PDB file of C-alpha atoms in Angstrom:
ATOM      1  CA  MET A   7     -86.347 -26.201  25.509  1.00  0.00           C
ATOM      2  CA  ASN A   8     -83.446 -25.974  23.070  1.00  0.00           C
ATOM      3  CA  SER A   9     -83.948 -27.437  19.842  1.00  0.00           C
ATOM      4  CA  SER A  10     -80.588 -28.062  18.800  1.00  0.00           C
ATOM      5  CA  GLU A  11     -79.716 -31.606  17.004  1.00  0.00           C
ATOM      6  CA  ASP A  12     -77.753 -32.429  20.093  1.00  0.00           C
ATOM      7  CA  LEU A  13     -81.132 -32.814  22.454  1.00  0.00           C
ATOM      8  CA  LEU A  14     -82.555 -35.601  20.430  1.00  0.00           C
ATOM      9  CA  ILE A  15     -83.425 -38.652  22.045  1.00  0.00           C
ATOM     10  CA  HIS A  16     -83.350 -41.483  19.760  1.00  0.00           C
ATOM     11  CA  VAL A  17     -85.535 -44.269  20.374  1.00  0.00           C
ATOM     12  CA  ILE A  18     -84.469 -47.804  18.505  1.00  0.00           C
ATOM     13  CA  ASP A  19     -86.600 -50.775  18.262  1.00  0.00           C
ATOM     14  CA  ASP A  20     -87.554 -53.319  15.662  1.00  0.00           C
ATOM     15  CA  ASP A  21     -91.138 -53.022  16.288  1.00  0.00           C
ATOM     16  CA  ALA A  22     -92.606 -50.168  14.674  1.00  0.00           C
ATOM     17  CA  ALA A  23     -95.938 -49.801  16.824  1.00  0.00           C
ATOM     18  CA  PHE A  24     -94.102 -49.758  20.036  1.00  0.00           C
ATOM     19  CA  ARG A  25     -91.690 -47.017  18.520  1.00  0.00           C
ATOM     20  CA  ARG A  26     -95.017 -44.886  17.824  1.00  0.00           C
ATOM     21  CA  SER A  27     -96.279 -45.601  21.145  1.00  0.00           C
ATOM     22  CA  LEU A  28     -92.863 -44.173  22.796  1.00  0.00           C
ATOM     23  CA  VAL A  29     -92.718 -41.238  20.681  1.00  0.00           C
ATOM     24  CA  PHE A  30     -95.996 -40.305  21.902  1.00  0.00           C
ATOM     25  CA  LEU A  31     -94.915 -40.777  25.374  1.00  0.00           C
ATOM     26  CA  LEU A  32     -91.697 -39.049  25.066  1.00  0.00           C
ATOM     27  CA  GLU A  33     -93.173 -36.016  23.017  1.00  0.00           C
ATOM     28  CA  SER A  34     -95.505 -35.463  25.576  1.00  0.00           C
ATOM     29  CA  MET A  35     -92.822 -34.471  27.736  1.00  0.00           C
ATOM     30  CA  GLY A  36     -91.549 -31.919  25.322  1.00  0.00           C
ATOM     31  CA  TRP A  37     -88.628 -33.896  24.038  1.00  0.00           C
ATOM     32  CA  GLN A  38     -87.891 -34.106  20.564  1.00  0.00           C
ATOM     33  CA  ILE A  39     -87.497 -37.867  19.123  1.00  0.00           C
ATOM     34  CA  ALA A  40     -85.814 -39.811  16.183  1.00  0.00           C
ATOM     35  CA  THR A  41     -86.667 -43.407  15.740  1.00  0.00           C
ATOM     36  CA  HIS A  42     -84.762 -46.029  14.029  1.00  0.00           C
ATOM     37  CA  ALA A  43     -85.803 -49.742  13.300  1.00  0.00           C
ATOM     38  CA  SER A  44     -82.340 -51.237  13.779  1.00  0.00           C
ATOM     39  CA  ALA A  45     -79.041 -50.129  15.101  1.00  0.00           C
ATOM     40  CA  GLU A  46     -77.770 -50.299  11.537  1.00  0.00           C
ATOM     41  CA  ASP A  47     -80.069 -47.808  10.866  1.00  0.00           C
ATOM     42  CA  PHE A  48     -79.008 -45.708  13.695  1.00  0.00           C
ATOM     43  CA  LEU A  49     -75.482 -45.764  12.558  1.00  0.00           C
ATOM     44  CA  VAL A  50     -76.185 -44.444   9.286  1.00  0.00           C
ATOM     45  CA  ALA A  51     -78.612 -41.351  10.199  1.00  0.00           C
ATOM     46  CA  VAL A  52     -76.247 -40.364  13.391  1.00  0.00           C
ATOM     47  CA  PRO A  53     -72.869 -39.277  11.930  1.00  0.00           C
ATOM     48  CA  ASN A  54     -72.056 -38.246  15.708  1.00  0.00           C
ATOM     49  CA  PRO A  55     -73.694 -40.091  18.321  1.00  0.00           C
ATOM     50  CA  ALA A  56     -71.936 -38.637  21.036  1.00  0.00           C
ATOM     51  CA  GLN A  57     -73.936 -35.686  20.477  1.00  0.00           C
ATOM     52  CA  ALA A  58     -77.337 -37.540  21.193  1.00  0.00           C
ATOM     53  CA  ALA A  59     -79.402 -36.546  24.401  1.00  0.00           C
ATOM     54  CA  CYS A  60     -79.511 -40.115  25.184  1.00  0.00           C
ATOM     55  CA  LEU A  61     -80.429 -43.619  23.406  1.00  0.00           C
ATOM     56  CA  VAL A  62     -83.501 -45.598  24.502  1.00  0.00           C
ATOM     57  CA  LEU A  63     -82.614 -49.018  23.011  1.00  0.00           C
ATOM     58  CA  ASP A  64     -84.079 -52.496  22.788  1.00  0.00           C
ATOM     59  CA  ILE A  65     -81.558 -55.207  24.034  1.00  0.00           C
ATOM     60  CA  ARG A  66     -82.678 -57.800  21.343  1.00  0.00           C
ATOM     61  CA  MET A  67     -83.034 -57.249  17.649  1.00  0.00           C
ATOM     62  CA  PRO A  68     -82.182 -58.838  14.340  1.00  0.00           C
ATOM     63  CA  MET A  69     -78.986 -58.463  12.907  1.00  0.00           C
ATOM     64  CA  MET A  70     -77.006 -56.110  15.593  1.00  0.00           C
ATOM     65  CA  SER A  71     -78.310 -56.315  18.874  1.00  0.00           C
ATOM     66  CA  GLY A  72     -78.604 -53.406  21.184  1.00  0.00           C
ATOM     67  CA  LEU A  73     -75.673 -54.983  23.172  1.00  0.00           C
ATOM     68  CA  GLU A  74     -73.598 -54.829  20.214  1.00  0.00           C
ATOM     69  CA  LEU A  75     -74.514 -51.333  19.405  1.00  0.00           C
ATOM     70  CA  GLN A  76     -73.237 -50.397  22.856  1.00  0.00           C
ATOM     71  CA  GLN A  77     -70.428 -52.068  22.352  1.00  0.00           C
ATOM     72  CA  THR A  78     -69.363 -50.393  18.896  1.00  0.00           C
ATOM     73  CA  LEU A  79     -70.218 -47.501  20.023  1.00  0.00           C
ATOM     74  CA  ARG A  80     -67.531 -47.809  22.892  1.00  0.00           C
ATOM     75  CA  GLN A  81     -64.921 -48.999  20.544  1.00  0.00           C
ATOM     76  CA  ARG A  82     -65.693 -45.521  18.673  1.00  0.00           C
ATOM     77  CA  GLY A  83     -65.315 -43.508  21.706  1.00  0.00           C
ATOM     78  CA  TRP A  84     -68.804 -42.164  21.413  1.00  0.00           C
ATOM     79  CA  MET A  85     -69.881 -42.143  25.149  1.00  0.00           C
ATOM     80  CA  VAL A  86     -74.120 -41.741  24.821  1.00  0.00           C
ATOM     81  CA  PRO A  87     -76.373 -42.190  27.795  1.00  0.00           C
ATOM     82  CA  ILE A  88     -78.261 -45.197  27.298  1.00  0.00           C
ATOM     83  CA  VAL A  89     -81.696 -46.924  28.771  1.00  0.00           C
ATOM     84  CA  PHE A  90     -81.958 -50.252  27.749  1.00  0.00           C
ATOM     85  CA  MET A  91     -85.231 -52.234  27.230  1.00  0.00           C
ATOM     86  CA  THR A  92     -85.542 -55.850  27.929  1.00  0.00           C
ATOM     87  CA  GLY A  93     -87.762 -58.562  27.857  1.00  0.00           C
ATOM     88  CA  HIS A  94     -88.597 -61.549  29.848  1.00  0.00           C
ATOM     89  CA  GLY A  95     -85.493 -63.304  30.946  1.00  0.00           C
ATOM     90  CA  ASP A  96     -83.002 -60.498  29.509  1.00  0.00           C
ATOM     91  CA  VAL A  97     -82.194 -59.053  32.851  1.00  0.00           C
ATOM     92  CA  GLU A  98     -78.582 -60.704  32.973  1.00  0.00           C
ATOM     93  CA  LEU A  99     -78.112 -59.074  29.493  1.00  0.00           C
ATOM     94  CA  ALA A 100     -79.038 -55.873  31.195  1.00  0.00           C
ATOM     95  CA  VAL A 101     -76.802 -56.149  33.931  1.00  0.00           C
ATOM     96  CA  GLN A 102     -74.191 -56.938  31.743  1.00  0.00           C
ATOM     97  CA  ALA A 103     -74.916 -53.708  29.704  1.00  0.00           C
ATOM     98  CA  MET A 104     -74.843 -51.446  32.745  1.00  0.00           C
ATOM     99  CA  LYS A 105     -71.586 -53.023  33.516  1.00  0.00           C
ATOM    100  CA  HIS A 106     -70.533 -51.594  30.475  1.00  0.00           C
ATOM    101  CA  GLY A 107     -71.984 -48.237  31.027  1.00  0.00           C
ATOM    102  CA  ALA A 108     -75.575 -48.253  30.650  1.00  0.00           C
ATOM    103  CA  CYS A 109     -77.678 -45.513  32.701  1.00  0.00           C
ATOM    104  CA  ASP A 110     -80.668 -47.974  33.262  1.00  0.00           C
ATOM    105  CA  PHE A 111     -82.927 -50.618  32.357  1.00  0.00           C
ATOM    106  CA  LEU A 112     -86.478 -51.332  32.094  1.00  0.00           C
ATOM    107  CA  GLU A 113     -88.035 -54.789  31.620  1.00  0.00           C
ATOM    108  CA  LYS A 114     -91.129 -54.982  29.348  1.00  0.00           C
ATOM    109  CA  PRO A 115     -93.780 -54.350  29.802  1.00  0.00           C
ATOM    110  CA  PHE A 116     -93.358 -51.280  32.206  1.00  0.00           C
ATOM    111  CA  LYS A 117     -94.785 -48.410  33.566  1.00  0.00           C
ATOM    112  CA  ASP A 118     -95.110 -44.929  31.546  1.00  0.00           C
ATOM    113  CA  GLN A 119     -93.503 -43.311  34.277  1.00  0.00           C
ATOM    114  CA  ALA A 120     -90.681 -45.490  34.872  1.00  0.00           C
ATOM    115  CA  LEU A 121     -89.857 -45.072  31.463  1.00  0.00           C
ATOM    116  CA  LEU A 122     -89.861 -41.376  31.780  1.00  0.00           C
ATOM    117  CA  ASP A 123     -87.870 -41.175  35.040  1.00  0.00           C
ATOM    118  CA  ALA A 124     -85.158 -43.424  33.591  1.00  0.00           C
ATOM    119  CA  VAL A 125     -85.067 -41.149  30.238  1.00  0.00           C
ATOM    120  CA  GLY A 126     -85.106 -37.805  32.364  1.00  0.00           C
ATOM    121  CA  ARG A 127     -82.159 -39.208  34.258  1.00  0.00           C
ATOM    122  CA  ALA A 128     -80.022 -40.397  31.483  1.00  0.00           C
ATOM    123  CA  VAL A 129     -80.939 -37.037  29.548  1.00  0.00           C
ATOM    124  CA  LYS A 130     -79.367 -34.867  32.479  1.00  0.00           C
ATOM    125  CA  LEU A 131     -76.320 -37.130  32.765  1.00  0.00           C
ATOM    126  CA  GLY A 132     -75.750 -37.001  29.335  1.00  0.00           C
ATOM    127  CA  GLY A 133     -76.038 -32.894  29.633  1.00  0.00           C
ATOM    128  CA  GLU A 134     -73.644 -32.805  32.231  1.00  0.00           C
ATOM    129  CA  THR A 135     -71.049 -34.846  30.357  1.00  0.00           C
ATOM    130  CA  ARG A 136     -71.384 -32.541  27.206  1.00  0.00           C
ATOM    131  CA  ALA A 137     -70.780 -29.552  29.249  1.00  0.00           C
ATOM    132  CA  ARG A 138     -67.746 -31.423  31.003  1.00  0.00           C
ATOM    133  CA  ASN A 139     -66.512 -32.266  27.685  1.00  0.00           C
ATOM    134  CA  ALA A 140     -66.996 -28.788  26.132  1.00  0.00           C
ATOM    135  CA  ARG A 141     -64.925 -27.443  29.208  1.00  0.00           C
ATOM    136  CA  CYS A 142     -62.132 -30.181  28.374  1.00  0.00           C
ATOM    137  CA  GLU A 143     -61.958 -28.960  25.140  1.00  0.00           C
ATOM    138  CA  GLU A 144     -61.729 -25.510  25.726  1.00  0.00           C
ATOM    139  CA  ALA A 145     -58.978 -26.127  28.213  1.00  0.00           C
ATOM    140  CA  ARG A 146     -57.140 -28.072  25.744  1.00  0.00           C
ATOM    141  CA  THR A 147     -57.620 -25.339  22.865  1.00  0.00           C
ATOM    142  CA  LEU A 148     -56.218 -22.503  25.332  1.00  0.00           C
ATOM    143  CA  LEU A 149     -53.112 -24.576  26.357  1.00  0.00           C
ATOM    144  CA  ASP A 150     -52.732 -25.578  22.591  1.00  0.00           C
ATOM    145  CA  ARG A 151     -51.588 -21.863  21.970  1.00  0.00           C
ATOM    146  CA  LEU A 152     -48.507 -22.297  24.028  1.00  0.00           C
ATOM    147  CA  SER A 153     -45.303 -23.489  22.555  1.00  0.00           C
ATOM    148  CA  PRO A 154     -43.609 -26.596  23.952  1.00  0.00           C
ATOM    149  CA  ARG A 155     -41.047 -24.465  26.241  1.00  0.00           C
ATOM    150  CA  GLU A 156     -44.268 -22.592  27.447  1.00  0.00           C
ATOM    151  CA  LEU A 157     -46.276 -25.979  28.370  1.00  0.00           C
ATOM    152  CA  GLU A 158     -43.300 -26.903  30.291  1.00  0.00           C
ATOM    153  CA  VAL A 159     -42.871 -23.910  32.262  1.00  0.00           C
ATOM    154  CA  ALA A 160     -46.833 -23.723  32.698  1.00  0.00           C
ATOM    155  CA  ARG A 161     -46.852 -27.567  34.436  1.00  0.00           C
ATOM    156  CA  LEU A 162     -43.738 -26.531  36.922  1.00  0.00           C
ATOM    157  CA  VAL A 163     -45.856 -23.553  37.802  1.00  0.00           C
ATOM    158  CA  ALA A 164     -48.833 -25.047  37.825  1.00  0.00           C
ATOM    159  CA  LEU A 165     -47.452 -27.207  40.396  1.00  0.00           C
ATOM    160  CA  GLY A 166     -46.577 -24.319  42.651  1.00  0.00           C
ATOM    161  CA  LEU A 167     -42.916 -24.140  41.969  1.00  0.00           C
ATOM    162  CA  PRO A 168     -41.276 -20.642  42.164  1.00  0.00           C
ATOM    163  CA  ASN A 169     -39.479 -19.021  39.136  1.00  0.00           C
ATOM    164  CA  LYS A 170     -36.079 -19.615  40.570  1.00  0.00           C
ATOM    165  CA  ARG A 171     -37.147 -23.633  40.620  1.00  0.00           C
ATOM    166  CA  VAL A 172     -38.304 -23.979  37.833  1.00  0.00           C
ATOM    167  CA  GLY A 173     -35.523 -22.506  36.080  1.00  0.00           C
ATOM    168  CA  ARG A 174     -33.260 -24.867  37.772  1.00  0.00           C
ATOM    169  CA  GLU A 175     -35.615 -27.973  36.449  1.00  0.00           C
ATOM    170  CA  LEU A 176     -35.456 -26.699  32.873  1.00  0.00           C
ATOM    171  CA  ASP A 177     -31.695 -25.415  33.187  1.00  0.00           C
ATOM    172  CA  ILE A 178     -32.929 -21.780  32.097  1.00  0.00           C
ATOM    173  CA  SER A 179     -32.302 -18.721  33.945  1.00  0.00           C
ATOM    174  CA  GLU A 180     -34.909 -16.810  36.196  1.00  0.00           C
ATOM    175  CA  LYS A 181     -35.774 -13.821  33.939  1.00  0.00           C
ATOM    176  CA  THR A 182     -36.347 -16.458  31.007  1.00  0.00           C
ATOM    177  CA  VAL A 183     -38.666 -18.127  33.423  1.00  0.00           C
ATOM    178  CA  HIS A 184     -40.396 -15.125  33.754  1.00  0.00           C
ATOM    179  CA  VAL A 185     -40.610 -13.944  30.248  1.00  0.00           C
ATOM    180  CA  HIS A 186     -42.078 -17.474  29.706  1.00  0.00           C
ATOM    181  CA  ARG A 187     -44.369 -17.202  32.415  1.00  0.00           C
ATOM    182  CA  HIS A 188     -46.058 -13.804  31.272  1.00  0.00           C
ATOM    183  CA  HIS A 189     -46.579 -15.487  27.684  1.00  0.00           C
ATOM    184  CA  VAL A 190     -48.482 -18.578  29.542  1.00  0.00           C
ATOM    185  CA  MET A 191     -50.797 -16.336  31.312  1.00  0.00           C
ATOM    186  CA  GLU A 192     -51.311 -14.206  28.510  1.00  0.00           C
ATOM    187  CA  LYS A 193     -52.351 -16.469  26.141  1.00  0.00           C
ATOM    188  CA  THR A 194     -54.277 -18.485  28.214  1.00  0.00           C
ATOM    189  CA  GLY A 195     -56.038 -15.572  29.990  1.00  0.00           C
ATOM    190  CA  VAL A 196     -55.335 -16.957  33.852  1.00  0.00           C
ATOM    191  CA  GLY A 197     -54.095 -14.736  36.347  1.00  0.00           C
ATOM    192  CA  SER A 198     -52.563 -17.078  38.968  1.00  0.00           C
ATOM    193  CA  ALA A 199     -50.402 -20.495  39.605  1.00  0.00           C
ATOM    194  CA  ALA A 200     -53.761 -21.682  40.967  1.00  0.00           C
ATOM    195  CA  GLU A 201     -56.125 -20.728  37.786  1.00  0.00           C
ATOM    196  CA  LEU A 202     -53.373 -22.669  35.536  1.00  0.00           C
ATOM    197  CA  ALA A 203     -53.284 -25.670  37.657  1.00  0.00           C
ATOM    198  CA  ARG A 204     -57.198 -26.017  37.404  1.00  0.00           C
ATOM    199  CA  LEU A 205     -56.914 -25.123  33.291  1.00  0.00           C
ATOM    200  CA  MET A 206     -54.316 -27.793  33.007  1.00  0.00           C
ATOM    201  CA  LEU A 207     -56.703 -30.262  35.086  1.00  0.00           C
ATOM    202  CA  ARG A 208     -59.834 -29.678  32.941  1.00  0.00           C
ATOM    203  CA  ALA A 209     -57.727 -30.454  29.809  1.00  0.00           C
ATOM    204  CA  ASP A 210     -56.345 -33.555  31.286  1.00  0.00           C
ATOM    205  CA  PRO A 211     -56.604 -35.023  34.730  1.00  0.00           C
ATOM    206  CA  ALA A 212     -53.240 -36.634  34.774  1.00  0.00           C
ATOM    207  CA  ALA A 213     -51.116 -33.385  33.542  1.00  0.00           C
ATOM    208  CA  LEU A 214     -49.763 -32.539  36.993  1.00  0.00           C
ATOM    209  CA  ASP A 215     -48.991 -36.311  38.068  1.00  0.00           C
TER     210      ASP A 215
END
């Protein structure tokens, strides 16, 4: 397993004995675990929660609740896979958490395997999300190399327009379009209009609307 910081599973619960039991269980699967006694402690200790593998989070805690932490993370743009742990009678709250993007919820007491399965799904989802975000960021970095005019040409080329039509749309000569198109392909490293379209859509799914 990659030992980098971004593969940490964060357990957040105000019950110290319960946290220790979860660490023992999760570490038995080879995962790296960090524990926090409160949502506030987590926010102080983890500068970029979006890099977490997932959170195992108690829904009810003193001060900031699990739901409030989820809301805070969403407001700050940190989309983190969360497995909520709920007490008896908290299912309605857990359903609310799921509607706001939580991966799963488990009602205490739960079976060890149920937790392991839920965390496994959350870790997988987190990995897929980080990989997708990395591809998006890479595409944006490549497109940032383009001048504003080159970006205009790139968009029209990606839409399948021939050079002559691109020239008419931008009120420039076909020869100038050819030069810009060459620069676009060179700077982004793509070899066709189809590859350029895929690159632009990875950077922004609405780029070709």
